[in-house]
mmCIF file of C-alpha atoms in Angstrom:
data_model
loop_
_atom_site.group_PDB
_atom_site.id
_atom_site.type_symbol
_atom_site.label_atom_id
_atom_site.label_comp_id
_atom_site.label_asym_id
_atom_site.label_seq_id
_atom_site.Cartn_x
_atom_site.Cartn_y
_atom_site.Cartn_z
ATOM 1 C CA TYR A 1 -95.820 -39.910 72.447
ATOM 2 C CA LEU A 2 -97.386 -42.117 75.119
ATOM 3 C CA ARG A 3 -97.161 -45.283 73.038
ATOM 4 C CA LYS A 4 -93.637 -44.402 72.029
ATOM 5 C CA GLY A 5 -92.738 -43.919 75.696
ATOM 6 C CA ASN A 6 -94.298 -47.262 76.566
ATOM 7 C CA ALA A 7 -92.265 -48.982 73.839
ATOM 8 C CA PHE A 8 -89.021 -47.443 75.108
ATOM 9 C CA PHE A 9 -90.012 -48.377 78.669
ATOM 10 C CA ARG A 10 -90.499 -52.035 77.730
ATOM 11 C CA MET A 11 -87.050 -52.019 76.094
ATOM 12 C CA GLY A 12 -85.439 -50.473 79.178
ATOM 13 C CA GLU A 13 -84.509 -47.331 77.239
ATOM 14 C CA TRP A 14 -85.143 -45.097 80.261
ATOM 15 C CA ASN A 15 -83.938 -41.760 78.860
ATOM 16 C CA GLU A 16 -85.930 -42.136 75.656
ATOM 17 C CA ALA A 17 -89.012 -43.278 77.575
ATOM 18 C CA ARG A 18 -88.663 -40.340 79.988
ATOM 19 C CA ARG A 19 -88.347 -37.906 77.079
ATOM 20 C CA SER A 20 -91.428 -39.341 75.351
ATOM 21 C CA TYR A 21 -93.496 -39.188 78.544
ATOM 22 C CA HIS A 22 -92.459 -35.577 79.120
ATOM 23 C CA ASP A 23 -93.452 -34.814 75.528
ATOM 24 C CA SER A 24 -96.810 -36.454 76.266
ATOM 25 C CA LYS A 25 -97.277 -34.246 79.331
ATOM 26 C CA GLY A 26 -96.516 -31.191 77.189
ATOM 27 C CA TYR A 27 -99.027 -32.314 74.607
ATOM 28 C CA LEU A 28 -101.719 -32.718 77.262
ATOM 29 C CA LEU A 29 -101.188 -29.112 78.342
ATOM 30 C CA LEU A 30 -102.115 -28.011 74.845
ATOM 31 C CA ILE A 31 -105.510 -29.721 74.975
ATOM 32 C CA LYS A 32 -108.116 -27.178 75.954
ATOM 33 C CA PRO A 33 -111.884 -27.529 76.009
ATOM 34 C CA ALA A 34 -113.469 -26.307 72.803
ATOM 35 C CA SER A 35 -115.590 -23.231 73.195
ATOM 36 C CA SER A 36 -119.251 -24.052 73.292
ATOM 37 C CA SER A 37 -122.363 -22.042 72.820
ATOM 38 C CA GLY A 38 -123.322 -22.782 76.431
ATOM 39 C CA SER A 39 -121.827 -21.248 79.519
ATOM 40 C CA GLU A 40 -118.421 -22.226 80.886
ATOM 41 C CA LYS A 41 -120.174 -23.855 83.846
ATOM 42 C CA ASP A 42 -122.007 -26.246 81.535
ATOM 43 C CA PRO A 43 -119.452 -27.493 79.012
ATOM 44 C CA SER A 44 -120.561 -29.808 76.278
ATOM 45 C CA THR A 45 -120.669 -33.554 76.746
ATOM 46 C CA ALA A 46 -117.770 -33.975 74.311
ATOM 47 C CA ASN A 47 -115.646 -31.448 76.213
ATOM 48 C CA ARG A 48 -116.328 -33.075 79.565
ATOM 49 C CA ALA A 49 -115.432 -36.479 78.113
ATOM 50 C CA ALA A 50 -112.237 -35.062 76.580
ATOM 51 C CA MET A 51 -111.192 -33.449 79.855
ATOM 52 C CA LEU A 52 -111.802 -36.717 81.737
ATOM 53 C CA SER A 53 -109.623 -38.551 79.217
ATOM 54 C CA LYS A 54 -106.946 -35.870 79.525
ATOM 55 C CA THR A 55 -106.870 -36.232 83.315
ATOM 56 C CA LYS A 56 -106.695 -40.023 83.067
ATOM 57 C CA MET A 57 -103.788 -39.837 80.623
ATOM 58 C CA GLY A 58 -101.982 -37.364 82.861
ATOM 59 C CA GLY A 59 -102.171 -39.793 85.767
ATOM 60 C CA MET A 60 -100.920 -42.659 83.614
ATOM 61 C CA ILE A 61 -97.981 -40.599 82.349
ATOM 62 C CA MET A 62 -96.999 -39.598 85.894
ATOM 63 C CA ASN A 63 -97.235 -43.218 87.029
ATOM 64 C CA ASN A 64 -94.994 -44.276 84.138
ATOM 65 C CA LEU A 65 -92.470 -41.517 84.883
ATOM 66 C CA ALA A 66 -92.385 -42.681 88.498
ATOM 67 C CA ALA A 67 -91.774 -46.258 87.335
ATOM 68 C CA ILE A 68 -88.772 -45.050 85.330
ATOM 69 C CA GLU A 69 -87.398 -43.224 88.361
ATOM 70 C CA ALA A 70 -87.850 -46.358 90.480
ATOM 71 C CA SER A 71 -86.189 -48.520 87.819
ATOM 72 C CA THR A 72 -83.179 -46.211 87.653
ATOM 73 C CA GLY A 73 -82.717 -46.017 91.433
ATOM 74 C CA ARG A 74 -84.033 -42.474 91.805
ATOM 75 C CA HIS A 75 -86.343 -43.475 94.628
ATOM 76 C CA GLN A 76 -87.093 -40.002 96.008
ATOM 77 C CA HIS A 77 -88.118 -38.791 92.545
ATOM 78 C CA ALA A 78 -90.237 -41.922 92.117
ATOM 79 C CA THR A 79 -91.962 -41.296 95.440
ATOM 80 C CA THR A 80 -92.818 -37.739 94.392
ATOM 81 C CA GLU A 81 -94.101 -38.783 90.961
ATOM 82 C CA TYR A 82 -96.202 -41.621 92.381
ATOM 83 C CA ALA A 83 -97.761 -39.258 94.927
ATOM 84 C CA GLU A 84 -98.682 -36.835 92.140
ATOM 85 C CA ALA A 85 -100.008 -39.652 89.939
ATOM 86 C CA LEU A 86 -102.170 -40.864 92.816
ATOM 87 C CA ARG A 87 -103.525 -37.350 93.408
ATOM 88 C CA VAL A 88 -104.429 -36.931 89.726
ATOM 89 C CA LYS A 89 -105.981 -40.393 89.459
ATOM 90 C CA ARG A 90 -108.116 -39.821 92.553
ATOM 91 C CA ARG A 91 -109.282 -36.492 91.130
ATOM 92 C CA SER A 92 -110.116 -38.277 87.886
ATOM 93 C CA LEU A 93 -112.218 -40.850 89.738
ATOM 94 C CA ARG A 94 -114.082 -38.135 91.670
ATOM 95 C CA SER A 95 -114.815 -36.316 88.399
ATOM 96 C CA LEU A 96 -115.916 -39.521 86.740
ATOM 97 C CA LEU A 97 -118.351 -40.309 89.543
ATOM 98 C CA LYS A 98 -120.005 -36.901 89.063
ATOM 99 C CA GLN A 99 -120.706 -37.368 85.347
ATOM 100 C CA ASP A 100 -124.046 -38.184 83.837
ATOM 101 C CA LYS A 101 -124.679 -41.226 81.643
ATOM 102 C CA GLU A 102 -124.348 -39.224 78.423
ATOM 103 C CA VAL A 103 -120.773 -38.201 79.244
ATOM 104 C CA LEU A 104 -119.841 -41.678 80.409
ATOM 105 C CA ASP A 105 -121.231 -43.212 77.229
ATOM 106 C CA SER A 106 -119.156 -40.816 75.096
ATOM 107 C CA THR A 107 -115.865 -41.810 76.691
ATOM 108 C CA LEU A 108 -114.075 -45.101 77.088
ATOM 109 C CA LEU A 109 -113.587 -44.479 80.799
ATOM 110 C CA SER A 110 -115.372 -46.424 83.477
ATOM 111 C CA LYS A 111 -115.428 -46.285 87.250
ATOM 112 C CA GLU A 112 -113.769 -49.690 87.374
ATOM 113 C CA ASP A 113 -110.945 -48.553 85.060
ATOM 114 C CA ALA A 114 -110.340 -45.479 87.204
ATOM 115 C CA VAL A 115 -110.261 -47.601 90.370
ATOM 116 C CA LEU A 116 -107.866 -50.072 88.753
ATOM 117 C CA ASP A 117 -105.614 -47.170 87.709
ATOM 118 C CA ILE A 118 -105.486 -46.034 91.337
ATOM 119 C CA THR A 119 -104.829 -49.535 92.635
ATOM 120 C CA THR A 120 -102.007 -49.929 90.095
ATOM 121 C CA THR A 121 -100.315 -46.812 91.434
ATOM 122 C CA LEU A 122 -100.860 -47.902 95.049
ATOM 123 C CA THR A 123 -99.319 -51.288 94.199
ATOM 124 C CA ASN A 124 -96.371 -49.560 92.520
ATOM 125 C CA ILE A 125 -95.918 -47.417 95.643
ATOM 126 C CA GLY A 126 -95.920 -50.608 97.710
ATOM 127 C CA GLN A 127 -93.275 -52.162 95.467
ATOM 128 C CA LEU A 128 -91.102 -49.052 95.709
ATOM 129 C CA ARG A 129 -91.415 -48.968 99.495
ATOM 130 C CA GLN A 130 -90.548 -52.654 99.664
ATOM 131 C CA LYS A 131 -87.493 -52.036 97.480
ATOM 132 C CA ILE A 132 -86.230 -49.337 99.858
ATOM 133 C CA ALA A 133 -86.943 -51.495 102.937
ATOM 134 C CA LYS A 134 -89.966 -49.576 104.202
ATOM 135 C CA HIS A 135 -91.895 -52.797 104.670
ATOM 136 C CA GLY A 136 -94.600 -51.451 106.991
ATOM 137 C CA LYS A 137 -95.370 -48.612 104.567
ATOM 138 C CA ALA A 138 -95.303 -51.080 101.668
ATOM 139 C CA GLU A 139 -97.875 -53.261 103.396
ATOM 140 C CA GLU A 140 -100.023 -50.182 104.024
ATOM 141 C CA ALA A 141 -100.023 -49.302 100.294
ATOM 142 C CA TYR A 142 -100.837 -52.887 99.300
ATOM 143 C CA LYS A 143 -103.732 -52.995 101.775
ATOM 144 C CA GLN A 144 -105.096 -49.690 100.446
ATOM 145 C CA ALA A 145 -104.959 -51.050 96.902
ATOM 146 C CA LEU A 146 -106.727 -54.270 97.829
ATOM 147 C CA SER A 147 -109.345 -52.541 99.966
ATOM 148 C CA LEU A 148 -110.182 -50.018 97.239
ATOM 149 C CA ARG A 149 -110.441 -52.682 94.592
ATOM 150 C CA VAL A 150 -112.768 -54.861 96.663
ATOM 151 C CA GLU A 151 -114.863 -51.864 97.782
ATOM 152 C CA LYS A 152 -115.366 -50.384 94.308
ATOM 153 C CA CYS A 153 -115.156 -53.407 92.013
ATOM 154 C CA GLY A 154 -116.111 -56.330 94.210
ATOM 155 C CA GLU A 155 -114.199 -59.538 94.687
ATOM 156 C CA ARG A 156 -113.188 -61.324 91.497
#
């Protein structure tokens, strides 16, 4: 559903993209950690990796839904979706930073990817604020994005 939504997004088919992203969100809700022989407080490496991936995808979907809302002039909805995407992506980064090497090696996620996901959403928030003539707030979002990227990934 996510790839399908992305394809519709690139074509400007906003309703179809929105529907596909909502289907993706519904699918993510169905993903539960597999029961393990260990305690709930110590889930398996595979489960922890799967839950990290699920959280990352959730943030991406929310960011993409917000982009649709911004593209269709529904700026208040976009603001709400971007705020939620940012919250989820920050939670994902915090979770990622707590993981041991074994979990990190079993997933395709990296700290840098998580930081770049956050900076993408902050940049999108800046663009939305610029579009609705909140230039000071736009600059604030852009500065946050740049500062986070430099702090966590270094200058490139």
